[in-house]
Amino acid sequence: MAKNKRLATAYSGIDRDKAYGLTEAVSLVKSNAKAKFDETIEVAINLNVDPRHADQMVRGVCNLPNGTGRSVRVAVFAKGAKAEEAKKAGADVVGADDLAEEVQNGRMDFDKVIATPDMMPVVGRLGKVLGPRGLMPNPKVGTVTMDVTKAVADSKGGAVEFRVEKAGIIHAGVGKASFTEKALEENLRAFLDAIVKAKPSGAKGTYLKKIALSSTMGPGVKIDTAEASAPSSAAA
């Protein structure tokens, strides 16, 4: 009852039929994030694509200028000098066949997986375990690379991977309620810009159909898709 009352109060200050500008949307969502924990600010984007077709797949990575606000544990599959490089870069777990065995046995205390190209035959055998959790390394998003230092730094910084779901929806966290409104807006603009730049060749008509911003426990706020699609939505 308390939760329903809180949401009802929050919605009372939001016009559900209005599409807000980014600045106002961020302000509304942040002001209504009143849970006892630091809520994640999340964006959901409905795209006019059918990801069943290869030329309509939307996938990539965005480096949020102000970070994600969450602690990310990174695992790196590498050998020799690259393994040492990963450790120096701050990777939480580093290994090769030994790490693969741990993953097979169900030990996965990490949020992101990076691999050097030579380790992909080993990592590939873990597809059924890593894939469903969205942890499979992929060169398209920079997690299969020889530059493990940069990959680890990006993963622990503000790198957010995105991939459109079957229904044409992408959702991601763009910061925490404790962030300033300016930091949240910069992150949101950077993420939307990345989605616009990732528009596939097969996308026809209006690309951004609907956008909503919310906090973990708060109400959703519609965002003006025209503003989000404009060049001014580029990261500051």
mmCIF file of C-alpha atoms in Angstrom:
data_model
loop_
_atom_site.group_PDB
_atom_site.id
_atom_site.type_symbol
_atom_site.label_atom_id
_atom_site.label_comp_id
_atom_site.label_asym_id
_atom_site.label_seq_id
_atom_site.Cartn_x
_atom_site.Cartn_y
_atom_site.Cartn_z
ATOM 1 C CA MET A 1 0.000 0.000 0.000
ATOM 2 C CA ALA A 2 2.800 2.396 0.896
ATOM 3 C CA LYS A 3 4.488 1.683 -2.443
ATOM 4 C CA ASN A 4 1.255 2.268 -4.365
ATOM 5 C CA LYS A 5 0.645 5.504 -2.490
ATOM 6 C CA ARG A 6 4.186 6.678 -3.216
ATOM 7 C CA LEU A 7 3.823 5.927 -6.939
ATOM 8 C CA ALA A 8 0.439 7.622 -7.072
ATOM 9 C CA THR A 9 1.975 10.728 -5.507
ATOM 10 C CA ALA A 10 4.866 10.614 -7.963
ATOM 11 C CA TYR A 11 2.581 10.246 -10.969
ATOM 12 C CA SER A 12 0.452 13.163 -9.807
ATOM 13 C CA GLY A 13 3.209 15.506 -10.947
ATOM 14 C CA ILE A 14 3.693 13.828 -14.338
ATOM 15 C CA ASP A 15 1.594 14.249 -17.470
ATOM 16 C CA ARG A 16 1.495 10.703 -18.862
ATOM 17 C CA ASP A 17 0.462 11.940 -22.305
ATOM 18 C CA LYS A 18 3.270 14.477 -22.603
ATOM 19 C CA ALA A 19 6.658 13.792 -24.182
ATOM 20 C CA TYR A 20 9.166 15.767 -22.118
ATOM 21 C CA GLY A 21 12.451 17.280 -23.168
ATOM 22 C CA LEU A 22 15.554 15.542 -21.845
ATOM 23 C CA THR A 23 16.346 18.161 -19.198
ATOM 24 C CA GLU A 24 12.838 18.155 -17.721
ATOM 25 C CA ALA A 25 12.546 14.360 -17.911
ATOM 26 C CA VAL A 26 15.782 13.883 -15.989
ATOM 27 C CA SER A 27 14.660 16.392 -13.354
ATOM 28 C CA LEU A 28 11.297 14.647 -12.874
ATOM 29 C CA VAL A 29 12.771 11.158 -12.648
ATOM 30 C CA LYS A 30 15.549 12.167 -10.260
ATOM 31 C CA SER A 31 13.160 14.051 -7.965
ATOM 32 C CA ASN A 32 10.874 11.007 -7.769
ATOM 33 C CA ALA A 33 13.658 8.518 -6.948
ATOM 34 C CA LYS A 34 12.943 8.310 -3.227
ATOM 35 C CA ALA A 35 13.724 4.699 -2.354
ATOM 36 C CA LYS A 36 16.039 3.931 0.560
ATOM 37 C CA PHE A 37 18.787 2.826 -1.844
ATOM 38 C CA ASP A 38 20.560 4.616 -4.689
ATOM 39 C CA GLU A 39 18.198 3.852 -7.556
ATOM 40 C CA THR A 40 19.451 3.257 -11.087
ATOM 41 C CA ILE A 41 18.180 5.679 -13.713
ATOM 42 C CA GLU A 42 17.049 3.569 -16.662
ATOM 43 C CA VAL A 43 16.108 4.370 -20.240
ATOM 44 C CA ALA A 44 13.912 2.172 -22.440
ATOM 45 C CA ILE A 45 13.886 2.798 -26.188
ATOM 46 C CA ASN A 46 11.404 1.273 -28.624
ATOM 47 C CA LEU A 47 12.997 1.147 -32.083
ATOM 48 C CA ASN A 48 11.301 0.688 -35.434
ATOM 49 C CA VAL A 49 13.421 -2.366 -36.333
ATOM 50 C CA ASP A 50 12.989 -6.119 -36.604
ATOM 51 C CA PRO A 51 16.195 -7.666 -35.214
ATOM 52 C CA ARG A 52 15.329 -11.005 -36.848
ATOM 53 C CA HIS A 53 16.764 -9.429 -39.996
ATOM 54 C CA ALA A 54 20.552 -8.996 -40.009
ATOM 55 C CA ASP A 55 20.335 -5.521 -41.576
ATOM 56 C CA GLN A 56 18.093 -4.326 -38.740
ATOM 57 C CA MET A 57 20.207 -5.456 -35.784
ATOM 58 C CA VAL A 58 21.231 -2.671 -33.411
ATOM 59 C CA ARG A 59 24.225 -3.420 -31.220
ATOM 60 C CA GLY A 60 27.157 -1.509 -29.822
ATOM 61 C CA VAL A 61 28.745 0.076 -26.796
ATOM 62 C CA CYS A 62 28.529 3.570 -25.328
ATOM 63 C CA ASN A 63 31.030 5.140 -22.951
ATOM 64 C CA LEU A 64 28.990 7.234 -20.538
ATOM 65 C CA PRO A 65 30.901 10.461 -19.792
ATOM 66 C CA ASN A 66 30.072 10.316 -16.082
ATOM 67 C CA GLY A 67 30.241 6.568 -15.549
ATOM 68 C CA THR A 68 27.508 4.169 -14.519
ATOM 69 C CA GLY A 69 27.759 4.614 -10.768
ATOM 70 C CA ARG A 70 28.079 0.900 -10.163
ATOM 71 C CA SER A 71 31.059 -1.263 -9.305
ATOM 72 C CA VAL A 72 31.854 -3.667 -12.149
ATOM 73 C CA ARG A 73 33.818 -6.876 -11.648
ATOM 74 C CA VAL A 74 35.785 -7.758 -14.775
ATOM 75 C CA ALA A 75 37.081 -11.174 -15.823
ATOM 76 C CA VAL A 76 39.779 -11.453 -18.498
ATOM 77 C CA PHE A 77 40.703 -14.556 -20.467
ATOM 78 C CA ALA A 78 44.354 -14.140 -21.370
ATOM 79 C CA LYS A 79 47.749 -15.817 -21.128
ATOM 80 C CA GLY A 80 51.315 -14.723 -20.469
ATOM 81 C CA ALA A 81 52.095 -11.041 -20.862
ATOM 82 C CA LYS A 82 48.473 -10.161 -21.642
ATOM 83 C CA ALA A 83 47.347 -11.826 -18.422
ATOM 84 C CA GLU A 84 49.858 -9.720 -16.476
ATOM 85 C CA GLU A 85 48.675 -6.618 -18.345
ATOM 86 C CA ALA A 86 45.072 -7.386 -17.371
ATOM 87 C CA LYS A 87 46.023 -7.738 -13.707
ATOM 88 C CA LYS A 88 47.886 -4.427 -13.748
ATOM 89 C CA ALA A 89 44.875 -2.788 -15.410
ATOM 90 C CA GLY A 90 42.708 -3.799 -12.460
ATOM 91 C CA ALA A 91 40.892 -6.887 -13.725
ATOM 92 C CA ASP A 92 39.239 -8.771 -10.865
ATOM 93 C CA VAL A 93 39.664 -12.269 -12.327
ATOM 94 C CA VAL A 94 42.313 -13.332 -14.845
ATOM 95 C CA GLY A 95 42.913 -16.783 -16.269
ATOM 96 C CA ALA A 96 42.790 -19.124 -19.238
ATOM 97 C CA ASP A 97 41.807 -22.816 -19.151
ATOM 98 C CA ASP A 98 41.659 -22.630 -15.362
ATOM 99 C CA LEU A 99 39.166 -19.784 -15.506
ATOM 100 C CA ALA A 100 37.125 -21.638 -18.140
ATOM 101 C CA GLU A 101 36.897 -24.612 -15.792
ATOM 102 C CA GLU A 102 35.682 -22.385 -12.968
ATOM 103 C CA VAL A 103 32.986 -20.923 -15.217
ATOM 104 C CA GLN A 104 31.902 -24.403 -16.286
ATOM 105 C CA ASN A 105 31.580 -25.299 -12.613
ATOM 106 C CA GLY A 106 29.267 -22.344 -12.037
ATOM 107 C CA ARG A 107 31.629 -19.807 -10.511
ATOM 108 C CA MET A 108 30.903 -16.480 -12.184
ATOM 109 C CA ASP A 109 31.481 -13.677 -9.700
ATOM 110 C CA PHE A 110 31.954 -11.053 -12.411
ATOM 111 C CA ASP A 111 29.847 -8.680 -14.470
ATOM 112 C CA LYS A 112 31.902 -8.373 -17.676
ATOM 113 C CA VAL A 113 34.108 -10.736 -19.655
ATOM 114 C CA ILE A 114 37.027 -9.685 -21.862
ATOM 115 C CA ALA A 115 39.172 -12.031 -23.942
ATOM 116 C CA THR A 116 42.214 -11.787 -26.166
ATOM 117 C CA PRO A 117 41.558 -13.197 -29.681
ATOM 118 C CA ASP A 118 43.750 -16.264 -29.094
ATOM 119 C CA MET A 119 41.571 -17.260 -26.143
ATOM 120 C CA MET A 120 38.285 -17.313 -28.079
ATOM 121 C CA PRO A 121 38.461 -21.061 -28.895
ATOM 122 C CA VAL A 122 38.429 -21.638 -25.119
ATOM 123 C CA VAL A 123 35.811 -18.980 -24.398
ATOM 124 C CA GLY A 124 33.671 -20.190 -27.307
ATOM 125 C CA ARG A 125 33.074 -23.466 -25.497
ATOM 126 C CA LEU A 126 31.445 -21.473 -22.695
ATOM 127 C CA GLY A 127 28.798 -19.992 -24.968
ATOM 128 C CA LYS A 128 25.900 -21.863 -23.366
ATOM 129 C CA VAL A 129 26.925 -20.543 -19.965
ATOM 130 C CA LEU A 130 28.023 -16.994 -20.780
ATOM 131 C CA GLY A 131 25.613 -16.291 -23.644
ATOM 132 C CA PRO A 132 22.311 -16.359 -21.735
ATOM 133 C CA ARG A 133 23.816 -13.980 -19.174
ATOM 134 C CA GLY A 134 24.962 -11.513 -21.810
ATOM 135 C CA LEU A 135 28.600 -12.092 -20.882
ATOM 136 C CA MET A 136 29.974 -13.530 -24.126
ATOM 137 C CA PRO A 137 32.899 -11.398 -25.397
ATOM 138 C CA ASN A 138 32.360 -9.822 -28.801
ATOM 139 C CA PRO A 139 34.793 -7.833 -30.984
ATOM 140 C CA LYS A 140 31.963 -5.499 -32.066
ATOM 141 C CA VAL A 141 31.730 -4.086 -28.553
ATOM 142 C CA GLY A 142 35.442 -4.155 -27.807
ATOM 143 C CA THR A 143 35.506 -7.126 -25.440
ATOM 144 C CA VAL A 144 37.591 -9.317 -27.764
ATOM 145 C CA THR A 145 40.801 -7.338 -28.064
ATOM 146 C CA MET A 146 44.551 -7.284 -27.574
ATOM 147 C CA ASP A 147 44.256 -3.914 -25.833
ATOM 148 C CA VAL A 148 43.142 -5.386 -22.526
ATOM 149 C CA THR A 149 44.206 -2.298 -20.581
ATOM 150 C CA LYS A 150 41.704 -0.101 -22.428
ATOM 151 C CA ALA A 151 39.003 -2.770 -22.334
ATOM 152 C CA VAL A 152 39.301 -3.177 -18.566
ATOM 153 C CA ALA A 153 39.363 0.597 -18.026
ATOM 154 C CA ASP A 154 36.276 1.077 -20.229
ATOM 155 C CA SER A 155 34.395 -1.731 -18.505
ATOM 156 C CA LYS A 156 35.140 -0.357 -15.042
ATOM 157 C CA GLY A 157 34.419 3.169 -16.195
ATOM 158 C CA GLY A 158 31.300 4.058 -18.113
ATOM 159 C CA ALA A 159 31.065 1.495 -20.905
ATOM 160 C CA VAL A 160 27.517 0.240 -21.441
ATOM 161 C CA GLU A 161 26.805 -2.434 -24.026
ATOM 162 C CA PHE A 162 23.466 -2.396 -25.800
ATOM 163 C CA ARG A 163 21.638 -4.854 -28.027
ATOM 164 C CA VAL A 164 18.091 -4.613 -29.312
ATOM 165 C CA GLU A 165 15.724 -7.297 -28.047
ATOM 166 C CA LYS A 166 13.272 -9.294 -30.168
ATOM 167 C CA ALA A 167 10.497 -6.766 -29.607
ATOM 168 C CA GLY A 168 12.694 -3.918 -30.863
ATOM 169 C CA ILE A 169 13.471 -2.571 -27.395
ATOM 170 C CA ILE A 170 16.762 -1.462 -25.877
ATOM 171 C CA HIS A 171 17.043 -0.682 -22.181
ATOM 172 C CA ALA A 172 20.030 0.346 -20.116
ATOM 173 C CA GLY A 173 21.067 2.107 -16.941
ATOM 174 C CA VAL A 174 22.506 5.575 -17.516
ATOM 175 C CA GLY A 175 23.514 6.477 -13.981
ATOM 176 C CA LYS A 176 22.327 6.629 -10.389
ATOM 177 C CA ALA A 177 19.796 8.837 -8.642
ATOM 178 C CA SER A 178 22.660 10.283 -6.590
ATOM 179 C CA PHE A 179 24.183 11.783 -9.755
ATOM 180 C CA THR A 180 23.590 15.455 -10.469
ATOM 181 C CA GLU A 181 20.931 16.297 -13.053
ATOM 182 C CA LYS A 182 23.674 17.597 -15.349
ATOM 183 C CA ALA A 183 25.641 14.335 -15.140
ATOM 184 C CA LEU A 184 22.521 12.255 -15.790
ATOM 185 C CA GLU A 185 21.525 14.374 -18.761
ATOM 186 C CA GLU A 186 25.022 14.134 -20.247
ATOM 187 C CA ASN A 187 24.953 10.353 -19.855
ATOM 188 C CA LEU A 188 21.464 10.085 -21.339
ATOM 189 C CA ARG A 189 22.373 12.284 -24.307
ATOM 190 C CA ALA A 190 25.516 10.230 -24.937
ATOM 191 C CA PHE A 191 23.540 6.975 -24.856
ATOM 192 C CA LEU A 192 20.798 8.247 -27.162
ATOM 193 C CA ASP A 193 23.439 9.575 -29.540
ATOM 194 C CA ALA A 194 25.065 6.132 -29.633
ATOM 195 C CA ILE A 195 21.726 4.518 -30.475
ATOM 196 C CA VAL A 196 21.088 7.027 -33.266
ATOM 197 C CA LYS A 197 24.581 6.450 -34.695
ATOM 198 C CA ALA A 198 23.973 2.690 -34.581
ATOM 199 C CA LYS A 199 20.908 2.966 -36.848
ATOM 200 C CA PRO A 200 21.092 -0.044 -39.183
ATOM 201 C CA SER A 201 20.836 0.177 -42.960
ATOM 202 C CA GLY A 202 17.603 -1.803 -42.956
ATOM 203 C CA ALA A 203 15.729 0.561 -40.619
ATOM 204 C CA LYS A 204 12.906 2.356 -42.428
ATOM 205 C CA GLY A 205 10.612 5.160 -41.362
ATOM 206 C CA THR A 206 10.791 6.657 -37.871
ATOM 207 C CA TYR A 207 13.720 5.003 -36.101
ATOM 208 C CA LEU A 208 13.035 6.089 -32.506
ATOM 209 C CA LYS A 209 9.395 5.222 -31.820
ATOM 210 C CA LYS A 210 9.142 5.689 -28.058
ATOM 211 C CA ILE A 211 11.533 6.552 -25.233
ATOM 212 C CA ALA A 212 10.868 6.398 -21.507
ATOM 213 C CA LEU A 213 13.056 7.294 -18.543
ATOM 214 C CA SER A 214 12.537 5.976 -15.026
ATOM 215 C CA SER A 215 14.282 5.090 -11.798
ATOM 216 C CA THR A 216 14.313 1.555 -10.370
ATOM 217 C CA MET A 217 11.251 2.149 -8.184
ATOM 218 C CA GLY A 218 9.867 5.333 -9.717
ATOM 219 C CA PRO A 219 7.369 6.202 -12.442
ATOM 220 C CA GLY A 220 8.257 6.381 -16.119
ATOM 221 C CA VAL A 221 8.462 9.627 -18.040
ATOM 222 C CA LYS A 222 8.042 9.843 -21.815
ATOM 223 C CA ILE A 223 10.814 11.602 -23.743
ATOM 224 C CA ASP A 224 10.451 13.687 -26.894
ATOM 225 C CA THR A 225 11.843 11.459 -29.669
ATOM 226 C CA ALA A 226 12.412 14.445 -31.955
ATOM 227 C CA GLU A 227 14.842 16.012 -29.475
ATOM 228 C CA ALA A 228 16.501 12.668 -28.881
ATOM 229 C CA SER A 229 17.031 12.176 -32.626
ATOM 230 C CA ALA A 230 18.492 15.639 -33.217
ATOM 231 C CA PRO A 231 22.253 16.226 -33.565
ATOM 232 C CA SER A 232 22.116 18.259 -30.360
ATOM 233 C CA SER A 233 21.600 14.993 -28.481
ATOM 234 C CA ALA A 234 25.296 14.256 -28.905
ATOM 235 C CA ALA A 235 27.295 13.867 -25.748
ATOM 236 C CA ALA A 236 28.575 17.117 -24.321
#
